[in-house]
Coordinates of C-alpha atoms and ligand atoms in Angstrom, one line a residue:
M1 CA -42.7 14.3 -31.0
S2 CA -39.7 15.3 -28.8
Q3 CA -36.8 13.0 -28.5
P4 CA -36.9 10.8 -25.4
R5 CA -34.5 11.9 -22.7
K6 CA -32.1 9.4 -21.3
L7 CA -31.8 8.4 -17.7
H8 CA -29.0 6.5 -16.1
I9 CA -29.5 5.3 -12.5
K10 CA -26.9 3.6 -10.3
S11 CA -28.0 2.0 -7.0
Y12 CA -25.9 1.0 -4.0
G13 CA -27.0 -0.6 -0.8
C14 CA -30.0 -2.6 0.1
Q15 CA -33.0 -4.1 -1.8
M16 CA -35.0 -1.0 -1.0
N17 CA -32.7 1.1 -3.1
V18 CA -33.1 -1.3 -6.0
Y19 CA -36.9 -1.1 -5.7
D20 CA -36.8 2.7 -5.3
A21 CA -34.6 3.0 -8.4
Q22 CA -37.3 1.2 -10.4
R23 CA -40.0 3.5 -9.0
M24 CA -37.9 6.5 -9.9
V25 CA -37.6 5.2 -13.5
D26 CA -41.4 4.6 -13.5
T27 CA -42.1 8.1 -12.1
L28 CA -39.9 9.7 -14.7
A29 CA -41.2 7.7 -17.7
P30 CA -44.3 9.9 -18.2
E31 CA -41.8 12.9 -18.3
G32 CA -40.3 11.3 -21.4
F33 CA -37.3 9.6 -19.8
V34 CA -36.0 6.2 -21.0
E35 CA -33.4 4.3 -19.1
T36 CA -29.9 3.9 -20.6
A37 CA -27.1 1.7 -19.4
C38 CA -24.5 4.2 -20.6
V39 CA -23.6 7.2 -18.4
D40 CA -22.1 9.2 -21.2
D41 CA -25.3 9.2 -23.2
A42 CA -27.5 10.3 -20.3
D43 CA -29.3 13.6 -19.9
L44 CA -30.1 12.7 -16.3
V45 CA -27.9 10.7 -13.9
I46 CA -29.2 9.5 -10.6
L47 CA -26.8 8.1 -7.9
N48 CA -29.0 6.2 -5.5
T49 CA -26.7 6.0 -2.5
C50 CA -26.2 4.0 0.7
H51 CA -24.9 5.4 4.1
I52 CA -24.8 2.2 6.1
R53 CA -21.0 1.9 6.4
E54 CA -18.2 4.3 5.7
K55 CA -17.1 2.5 2.6
A56 CA -20.6 2.7 1.1
S57 CA -20.9 6.4 1.5
E58 CA -17.4 7.2 0.3
K59 CA -18.3 5.7 -3.0
V60 CA -20.5 8.7 -3.7
Y61 CA -17.7 11.2 -3.7
S62 CA -15.4 9.1 -5.9
E63 CA -18.3 8.5 -8.3
L64 CA -19.1 12.2 -8.4
G65 CA -15.5 12.8 -9.5
R66 CA -16.0 10.5 -12.5
L67 CA -19.3 12.1 -13.3
R68 CA -17.9 15.6 -13.3
I69 CA -15.8 14.5 -16.3
A70 CA -18.8 13.0 -18.1
K71 CA -20.8 16.1 -17.4
D72 CA -18.1 18.4 -18.8
E73 CA -17.8 16.2 -21.9
A74 CA -21.6 16.3 -22.4
A75 CA -21.4 20.1 -22.1
R76 CA -18.7 20.3 -24.8
Q77 CA -21.1 18.4 -27.1
G78 CA -23.8 20.9 -26.3
R79 CA -25.8 18.7 -23.9
R80 CA -26.8 19.7 -20.4
M81 CA -26.4 16.6 -18.2
K82 CA -28.3 16.9 -14.9
L83 CA -26.9 15.1 -11.8
V84 CA -29.1 13.9 -8.9
V85 CA -27.9 12.4 -5.7
A86 CA -30.7 10.3 -4.1
G87 CA -30.7 7.7 -1.3
C88 CA -29.5 7.6 2.2
V89 CA -26.3 9.7 1.8
A90 CA -28.5 12.4 0.2
Q91 CA -30.7 12.2 3.3
A92 CA -27.8 12.2 5.8
E93 CA -25.4 14.7 4.1
G94 CA -27.5 16.7 1.7
N95 CA -26.2 20.1 2.7
E96 CA -22.6 18.9 2.6
I97 CA -23.1 17.4 -0.9
I98 CA -24.5 20.7 -2.1
R99 CA -21.5 22.5 -0.6
R100 CA -18.8 20.1 -1.6
A101 CA -19.9 19.1 -5.0
P102 CA -21.0 21.9 -7.3
V103 CA -21.4 19.3 -10.1
V104 CA -24.6 18.1 -8.3
D105 CA -27.9 19.7 -9.5
I106 CA -30.4 18.0 -7.2
V107 CA -30.2 16.2 -3.8
V108 CA -33.3 14.2 -2.9
G109 CA -33.9 12.1 0.1
P110 CA -35.8 8.7 0.0
Q111 CA -39.0 10.2 1.2
S112 CA -39.3 12.7 -1.6
Y113 CA -38.9 10.7 -4.8
H114 CA -42.4 11.5 -5.9
H115 CA -41.3 15.2 -6.1
L116 CA -38.6 14.4 -8.7
P117 CA -40.4 15.8 -11.7
Q118 CA -41.0 19.1 -9.9
L119 CA -37.4 19.1 -8.6
L120 CA -36.1 18.7 -12.1
A121 CA -38.3 21.6 -13.3
R122 CA -37.1 23.7 -10.4
A123 CA -33.5 22.9 -11.1
T124 CA -33.9 24.0 -14.7
T125 CA -35.4 27.4 -13.8
H126 CA -33.9 28.2 -10.5
G127 CA -30.6 26.3 -10.4
R128 CA -29.7 23.6 -7.8
A129 CA -32.4 22.0 -5.6
L130 CA -32.2 20.2 -2.3
E131 CA -35.0 18.2 -0.7
T132 CA -34.4 16.1 2.3
E133 CA -37.5 16.8 4.4
F134 CA -39.6 14.0 5.6
P135 CA -42.8 15.3 4.0
V136 CA -46.2 14.6 5.6
D137 CA -47.6 13.2 2.3
D138 CA -46.9 9.5 1.7
K139 CA -44.7 9.0 -1.2
F140 CA -46.2 5.6 -1.8
G141 CA -49.4 7.2 -2.8
F142 CA -47.8 9.3 -5.4
L143 CA -45.1 7.3 -7.1
A144 CA -46.1 6.1 -10.6
P145 CA -46.8 2.4 -11.0
P146 CA -44.6 0.5 -13.4
S147 CA -46.0 0.1 -17.0
R148 CA -46.8 -3.4 -18.3
Q149 CA -43.7 -3.4 -20.4
A150 CA -41.5 -2.4 -17.5
I151 CA -42.9 -5.2 -15.4
R152 CA -42.3 -7.8 -18.1
A153 CA -38.8 -6.5 -18.8
R154 CA -37.9 -6.9 -15.1
G155 CA -38.6 -10.6 -14.9
V156 CA -40.5 -13.1 -12.8
S157 CA -39.3 -12.0 -9.4
S158 CA -40.2 -8.6 -8.0
F159 CA -39.7 -6.6 -4.8
V160 CA -42.6 -4.7 -3.3
T161 CA -42.1 -2.3 -0.4
V162 CA -44.7 -2.8 2.3
Q163 CA -43.0 -0.9 5.1
E164 CA -40.3 1.7 5.3
G165 CA -38.3 3.3 8.1
C166 CA -37.3 1.9 11.5
D167 CA -38.1 2.8 15.1
K168 CA -35.6 0.3 16.6
F169 CA -32.5 2.6 16.9
C170 CA -29.8 0.1 17.1
T171 CA -26.9 2.2 18.4
F172 CA -24.7 1.5 15.3
C173 CA -27.3 2.1 12.6
V174 CA -28.1 5.1 10.4
V175 CA -31.3 3.7 9.0
P176 CA -33.7 5.3 11.5
Y177 CA -32.2 8.7 10.6
T178 CA -32.1 8.2 6.8
R179 CA -35.4 6.4 6.3
G180 CA -37.3 7.9 9.2
A181 CA -40.0 6.5 11.4
E182 CA -41.7 3.2 10.5
V183 CA -44.6 3.6 8.0
S184 CA -46.7 0.7 6.7
R185 CA -48.6 0.7 3.4
P186 CA -52.3 -0.3 3.5
V187 CA -53.1 -3.9 2.6
A188 CA -55.4 -2.9 -0.3
K189 CA -52.6 -0.9 -2.0
I190 CA -50.2 -3.8 -1.7
V191 CA -52.8 -6.2 -3.1
D192 CA -53.3 -4.0 -6.1
D193 CA -49.6 -3.8 -6.8
V194 CA -49.1 -7.5 -6.5
R195 CA -52.1 -8.3 -8.7
R196 CA -50.7 -6.0 -11.4
L197 CA -47.4 -7.7 -11.2
A198 CA -48.9 -11.1 -11.3
D199 CA -51.1 -10.2 -14.3
N200 CA -47.8 -9.3 -16.1
G201 CA -45.8 -12.5 -15.5
V202 CA -44.4 -12.0 -12.0
R203 CA -44.5 -15.2 -10.0
E204 CA -42.4 -14.4 -6.9
I205 CA -42.8 -11.4 -4.6
T206 CA -40.3 -10.4 -2.0
L207 CA -42.0 -8.0 0.5
I208 CA -39.4 -5.5 1.6
G209 CA -39.0 -3.1 4.5
Q210 CA -36.2 -2.0 6.8
N211 CA -38.1 -3.8 9.6
V212 CA -40.6 -5.7 7.5
N213 CA -42.1 -7.8 10.3
A214 CA -43.0 -4.6 12.2
Y215 CA -45.6 -4.3 9.4
H216 CA -48.9 -3.0 10.6
G217 CA -50.7 -1.6 7.6
E218 CA -54.4 -0.9 7.5
G219 CA -56.4 -3.9 6.5
P220 CA -59.7 -3.9 4.6
D221 CA -61.4 -4.2 8.0
G222 CA -59.9 -0.9 9.1
R223 CA -57.7 -2.6 11.6
P224 CA -53.9 -2.9 11.5
W225 CA -52.8 -6.2 9.9
P226 CA -49.6 -8.0 10.9
L227 CA -47.2 -9.4 8.2
G228 CA -48.5 -12.9 8.6
A229 CA -52.0 -11.8 7.6
L230 CA -50.7 -9.8 4.7
L231 CA -48.8 -12.8 3.4
G232 CA -51.9 -14.9 3.7
R233 CA -53.9 -12.4 1.6
L234 CA -51.2 -12.2 -1.1
A235 CA -50.9 -16.0 -1.3
E236 CA -54.5 -16.0 -2.6
I237 CA -53.6 -13.9 -5.7
P238 CA -53.6 -16.1 -8.8
G239 CA -50.2 -16.4 -10.4
I240 CA -48.2 -15.8 -7.2
V241 CA -46.4 -19.0 -6.4
R242 CA -43.6 -17.7 -4.1
L243 CA -43.6 -15.2 -1.3
R244 CA -40.6 -14.0 0.7
Y245 CA -40.0 -11.0 3.0
S246 CA -36.9 -9.2 4.2
T247 CA -35.5 -7.9 6.6
S248 CA -37.0 -9.1 9.8
H249 CA -36.2 -8.2 13.4
P250 CA -36.1 -11.1 15.9
R251 CA -38.2 -9.1 18.3
D252 CA -41.1 -8.6 15.9
V253 CA -41.6 -12.3 15.0
D254 CA -45.2 -12.8 16.1
D255 CA -47.5 -15.9 16.0
T256 CA -49.1 -14.8 12.7
L257 CA -45.8 -15.0 11.0
I258 CA -45.0 -18.4 12.5
A259 CA -48.4 -19.6 11.5
A260 CA -47.9 -18.3 7.9
H261 CA -44.8 -20.4 7.7
R262 CA -46.8 -23.4 8.8
D263 CA -49.8 -22.8 6.6
L264 CA -48.8 -21.1 3.4
Q265 CA -47.2 -23.2 0.8
A266 CA -46.2 -20.2 -1.2
L267 CA -44.2 -18.8 1.7
M268 CA -40.6 -19.9 1.1
P269 CA -38.9 -21.6 4.1
F270 CA -35.9 -19.3 4.1
V271 CA -35.7 -16.4 6.5
H272 CA -33.2 -13.6 6.8
L273 CA -33.1 -12.9 10.5
P274 CA -30.1 -10.7 11.5
V275 CA -28.8 -11.2 15.0
Q276 CA -25.5 -9.1 14.8
S277 CA -23.8 -10.7 17.8
G278 CA -24.0 -13.7 20.1
S279 CA -23.0 -11.8 23.2
D280 CA -25.7 -10.5 25.4
R281 CA -23.4 -7.7 26.7
I282 CA -22.8 -6.5 23.1
L283 CA -26.5 -7.0 22.1
R284 CA -27.4 -4.7 25.0
A285 CA -24.8 -2.1 24.0
M286 CA -26.2 -2.3 20.4
N287 CA -29.7 -1.7 21.8
R288 CA -30.9 -4.7 19.9
K289 CA -33.7 -5.3 22.4
H290 CA -33.2 -9.1 22.4
T291 CA -30.8 -11.6 24.0
S292 CA -29.1 -14.4 22.3
Q293 CA -31.5 -16.8 24.1
D294 CA -34.5 -14.8 22.8
Y295 CA -33.0 -15.3 19.3
R296 CA -32.5 -19.0 19.7
R297 CA -36.1 -19.3 20.9
V298 CA -37.4 -17.5 17.8
I299 CA -35.4 -19.8 15.6
D300 CA -37.0 -22.8 17.4
R301 CA -40.5 -21.5 16.9
F302 CA -39.8 -21.2 13.2
R303 CA -38.3 -24.7 13.1
D304 CA -41.3 -26.2 15.0
A305 CA -43.6 -24.7 12.4
R306 CA -41.7 -25.8 9.3
Q307 CA -39.0 -28.4 9.5
D308 CA -37.3 -27.5 6.2
I309 CA -36.8 -23.9 7.1
A310 CA -33.3 -22.4 6.8
F311 CA -31.9 -19.1 8.0
S312 CA -29.5 -16.4 7.0
S313 CA -28.3 -13.5 9.2
D314 CA -26.2 -10.4 9.5
F315 CA -23.3 -10.0 11.9
I316 CA -21.1 -7.1 13.0
V317 CA -17.7 -7.9 14.5
G318 CA -15.6 -5.5 16.5
F319 CA -18.4 -3.4 18.0
P320 CA -16.9 -1.1 20.6
G321 CA -16.0 -3.1 23.7
E322 CA -16.2 -6.5 22.0
T323 CA -13.8 -8.9 23.8
E324 CA -12.5 -12.2 22.6
E325 CA -15.1 -13.8 24.9
D326 CA -18.0 -11.8 23.3
F327 CA -16.7 -12.8 19.9
A328 CA -16.5 -16.5 21.0
A329 CA -20.2 -16.2 22.0
T330 CA -21.0 -15.1 18.4
L331 CA -19.1 -18.1 17.0
A332 CA -20.9 -20.4 19.4
L333 CA -24.3 -19.0 18.3
V334 CA -23.4 -19.5 14.6
A335 CA -22.2 -23.1 15.4
Q336 CA -25.4 -23.8 17.2
I337 CA -27.9 -22.3 14.8
G338 CA -26.3 -23.5 11.5
Y339 CA -26.9 -21.0 8.7
A340 CA -27.5 -21.4 5.0
G341 CA -25.5 -18.2 4.6
A342 CA -24.9 -14.9 6.2
Y343 CA -23.5 -11.4 5.7
S344 CA -20.8 -10.2 8.1
F345 CA -19.2 -6.8 8.4
T346 CA -16.6 -5.1 10.6
Y347 CA -18.1 -2.4 12.7
S348 CA -18.0 1.0 11.0
P349 CA -18.7 4.1 13.2
R350 CA -21.4 6.3 11.6
P351 CA -21.7 10.0 12.4
G352 CA -24.7 10.9 14.5
T353 CA -25.3 7.3 15.9
P354 CA -24.8 6.7 19.6
A355 CA -22.2 4.0 19.1
A356 CA -20.0 6.6 17.3
D357 CA -19.3 8.1 20.7
M358 CA -18.3 4.8 22.3
R359 CA -14.6 4.1 22.6
E360 CA -13.4 1.6 20.0
T361 CA -11.3 -1.2 21.6
L362 CA -10.1 -3.1 18.5
S363 CA -7.7 -2.1 15.8
A364 CA -8.7 -2.5 12.2
T365 CA -6.4 -5.6 11.9
E366 CA -8.0 -7.3 15.0
M367 CA -11.4 -6.6 13.5
D368 CA -10.4 -8.1 10.1
E369 CA -8.9 -11.1 11.8
R370 CA -12.2 -11.8 13.7
L371 CA -14.2 -11.2 10.5
V372 CA -12.1 -13.9 8.7
R373 CA -12.7 -16.4 11.5
L374 CA -16.4 -15.7 11.4
Q375 CA -16.6 -15.9 7.7
E376 CA -14.7 -19.2 7.6
L377 CA -17.3 -20.7 9.9
I378 CA -20.3 -19.2 7.9
D379 CA -18.7 -20.3 4.6
S380 CA -18.3 -23.9 5.8
Q381 CA -22.0 -24.0 6.9
Q382 CA -23.1 -22.5 3.6
S383 CA -21.0 -24.9 1.6
A384 CA -22.4 -27.9 3.6
F385 CA -25.9 -26.6 3.1
N386 CA -25.4 -26.3 -0.7
K387 CA -23.7 -29.7 -0.9
A388 CA -26.7 -31.3 0.9
A389 CA -28.8 -30.5 -2.2
I390 CA -26.8 -32.8 -4.4
G391 CA -28.7 -36.0 -5.1
T392 CA -32.1 -34.5 -4.0
T393 CA -34.9 -33.2 -6.2
V394 CA -35.9 -29.6 -5.4
D395 CA -38.4 -27.1 -6.8
V396 CA -36.9 -24.3 -8.9
L397 CA -38.6 -21.1 -10.2
F398 CA -37.0 -20.5 -13.5
E399 CA -36.1 -16.8 -14.1
R400 CA -34.1 -16.3 -17.3
P401 CA -31.7 -17.8 -19.9
A402 CA -28.3 -18.4 -18.3
R403 CA -25.0 -17.2 -19.7
N404 CA -24.3 -20.7 -21.1
P405 CA -26.2 -21.1 -24.3
G406 CA -29.2 -23.5 -23.9
Q407 CA -29.2 -23.3 -20.1
I408 CA -32.0 -21.7 -18.1
V409 CA -31.3 -20.4 -14.5
G410 CA -33.7 -20.2 -11.7
R411 CA -33.7 -20.3 -7.9
T412 CA -34.5 -22.9 -5.3
A413 CA -36.6 -22.1 -2.2
Y414 CA -33.3 -21.1 -0.5
L415 CA -32.3 -18.7 -3.3
Q416 CA -29.6 -21.0 -4.6
P417 CA -29.1 -20.5 -8.3
A418 CA -29.9 -23.7 -10.2
H419 CA -29.1 -24.3 -13.9
V420 CA -30.7 -26.8 -16.3
F421 CA -30.6 -27.4 -20.1
A422 CA -34.2 -26.6 -21.2
P423 CA -36.2 -24.5 -23.6
P424 CA -37.0 -20.9 -22.5
G425 CA -40.7 -21.8 -22.3
I426 CA -40.0 -23.0 -18.7
I427 CA -39.3 -19.4 -17.6
G428 CA -41.9 -18.4 -15.0
Q429 CA -42.6 -22.0 -13.9
V430 CA -41.7 -23.8 -10.8
L431 CA -40.4 -27.3 -11.8
P432 CA -38.7 -30.1 -9.9
V433 CA -35.0 -30.4 -10.6
A434 CA -32.8 -33.4 -9.8
I435 CA -29.6 -31.7 -8.5
E436 CA -26.5 -33.4 -9.8
S437 CA -23.6 -31.2 -8.9
L438 CA -22.5 -27.9 -7.4
E439 CA -20.2 -25.4 -9.1
R440 CA -19.1 -22.7 -6.6
Y441 CA -22.5 -21.4 -5.4
S442 CA -24.6 -22.7 -8.3
L443 CA -26.5 -26.0 -8.5
L444 CA -26.6 -28.0 -11.7
G445 CA -29.3 -30.5 -12.5
T446 CA -31.9 -31.8 -14.9
L447 CA -35.6 -31.4 -15.0
A448 CA -37.1 -34.2 -13.0
D449 CA -40.3 -34.3 -15.0
P450 CA -41.0 -32.9 -18.4
P451 CA -42.8 -29.6 -17.9
L452 CA -46.5 -30.4 -17.7
R453 CA -47.8 -27.0 -16.7
P454 CA -48.4 -24.5 -19.6
A455 CA -45.8 -21.9 -20.1
L456 CA -46.6 -18.2 -19.7
S457 CA -48.6 -17.0 -22.7
A458 CA -45.6 -15.0 -24.0
P459 CA -42.1 -15.9 -23.0
L460 CA -40.6 -13.2 -20.9
P461 CA -37.8 -11.1 -22.5
M462 CA -34.3 -12.0 -21.8
T463 CA -33.4 -9.2 -19.4
P464 CA -31.3 -10.6 -16.6
F465 CA -32.8 -9.9 -13.2
Q466 CA -29.7 -8.4 -11.8
T467 CA -28.9 -6.1 -9.0
D468 CA -25.9 -4.1 -8.0
V469 CA -26.4 -4.7 -4.3
G470 CA -24.3 -5.8 -1.5
A471 CA -25.9 -4.3 1.6
Ligands
SAH1 N1 -32.9 -3.2 7.9 C1 -31.9 -4.1 8.2 C2 -30.6 -3.4 8.3 C3 -30.0 -2.9 7.1 S1 -28.3 -2.7 7.2 C4 -32.1 -4.8 9.4 O1 -32.6 -4.4 10.4 O2 -31.6 -5.9 9.4 C5 -27.8 -4.4 6.9 C6 -26.8 -4.8 7.9 O3 -25.7 -3.9 7.9 C7 -27.2 -4.8 9.4 O4 -27.9 -5.9 9.7 C8 -25.8 -4.8 10.0 O5 -25.3 -6.1 10.2 C9 -24.9 -4.0 9.1 N2 -24.6 -2.7 9.6 C10 -25.5 -1.7 9.9 N3 -24.8 -0.6 10.4 C11 -23.5 -1.0 10.5 C12 -22.3 -0.3 10.9 N4 -22.4 0.9 11.5 N5 -21.2 -1.0 10.8 C13 -21.1 -2.2 10.3 N6 -22.2 -2.9 9.8 C14 -23.4 -2.3 9.9
SF4_2 FE1 -30.9 -0.5 11.7 FE2 -32.2 -2.8 11.5 FE3 -31.5 -1.9 13.9 FE4 -33.4 -0.7 12.5 S1 -33.5 -2.8 13.3 S2 -31.9 0.3 13.6 S3 -32.7 -0.9 10.4 S4 -30.1 -2.6 12.2
F3S3 FE1 -28.1 1.7 2.8 FE2 -30.1 3.2 3.2 FE3 -30.5 0.7 2.5 S1 -28.3 3.3 4.3 S2 -28.7 -0.3 3.4 S3 -29.5 2.3 1.3 S4 -31.7 1.9 4.0

């Protein structure tokens, strides 16, 4: 039998890149590739890139500089290391990468990962390969499913892509260009995937998509199903105790999604609902297709359906033309809604997007100063939210042994990490925890009841469920 070849994959950007990285590993496993954490040992290195802000895409070129050294060293040892650039920078700047970086063997856009085995073969026989078309065939139909071992190694919580691409065209955003038009996977395919995950120990599913609540996949009745109906179907699958979805657009929150939050116990009361700005003038310039009042109304509908619901969001400060008054409207919106947490970024002009042609009105220093003010407000809300858990008893889904010996870590409904001293047999279970204290972002507590429910038949391996994201 031939030696397994080693694959090292590094992902930047959003949850979809994390998921895609796993699917690339799964697709290359039948080709004899096994994953390695060490770049220097690898026969194949994949950089799974993100184009969302300038800083994110610059990382590719600095990483390629480092990889050139690793590749030369491998060549000196008589090994041929192949280098692939995948992800959204590959899609947006494929030709430029090929031109600027001779070290790269293959450039492949997110819609073509199912062609990776053929691209590798082509690169071996014909030299470098570039594929950044949006093919007509659906990659979801072709990507290999994960093996049982792979699922078990990845832990109790899993992403599943249900929708990809975006038709919203916010004026600052590259996603509609890098991920293409909105495509939804059929319900039956998603049900199959989730069943397979559940049968192998997965207890929590996060449905992902760039615009996940625009989901309209074909249902078993031949009609398009909205996200709320899909969630309802998935909640019936034995073993699935928690459902989440990300990322939603305020405009696509329909009654089925609100009803799902009211009716489905498995659907976690924590919603990431990006708003970007609190100023209607800026929201219009961003082409967000909603006002700040529309957003407040959507939040109210969620809150009416489920009182314990909490929200997170994304914000951009310093969009072209943002005045102090516009920014004050953002602060006022945050103060009114009250978030459990949020991501905030200074505006980064992206080539090819409409906003890149708008005149910037703020200096980098002014943007940074606004970002600090916004983050102080968000941090104070997050910290108040976390502190409010102390003295209460909350359900925690236990995921893995913690760094501290004897401790197991899991997550609350609001994704707060929670630590308890307990045997590893509790991994995979949702148990009530009496929260006693808060250490930075982590809750510490004790099991409120001894575990009554049986543990998983085999304890899951100790692989931490970790990601290298920071969208
Ligand atoms: N699919 C997600 C967006 C992914 S990008 C969604 O629709 O929410 C994640 C966040 O990055 C966005 O919500 C936005 O806040 C931020 N972002 C996107 N483009 C940006 C840009 N050009 N400059 C700064 N932040 C940006
Ligand atoms: Fe980008 Fe999200 Fe707007 Fe789509 S909805 S264009 S992904 S920010
Ligand atoms: Fe980045 Fe592409 Fe995701 S640009 S945020 S990796 S969709």
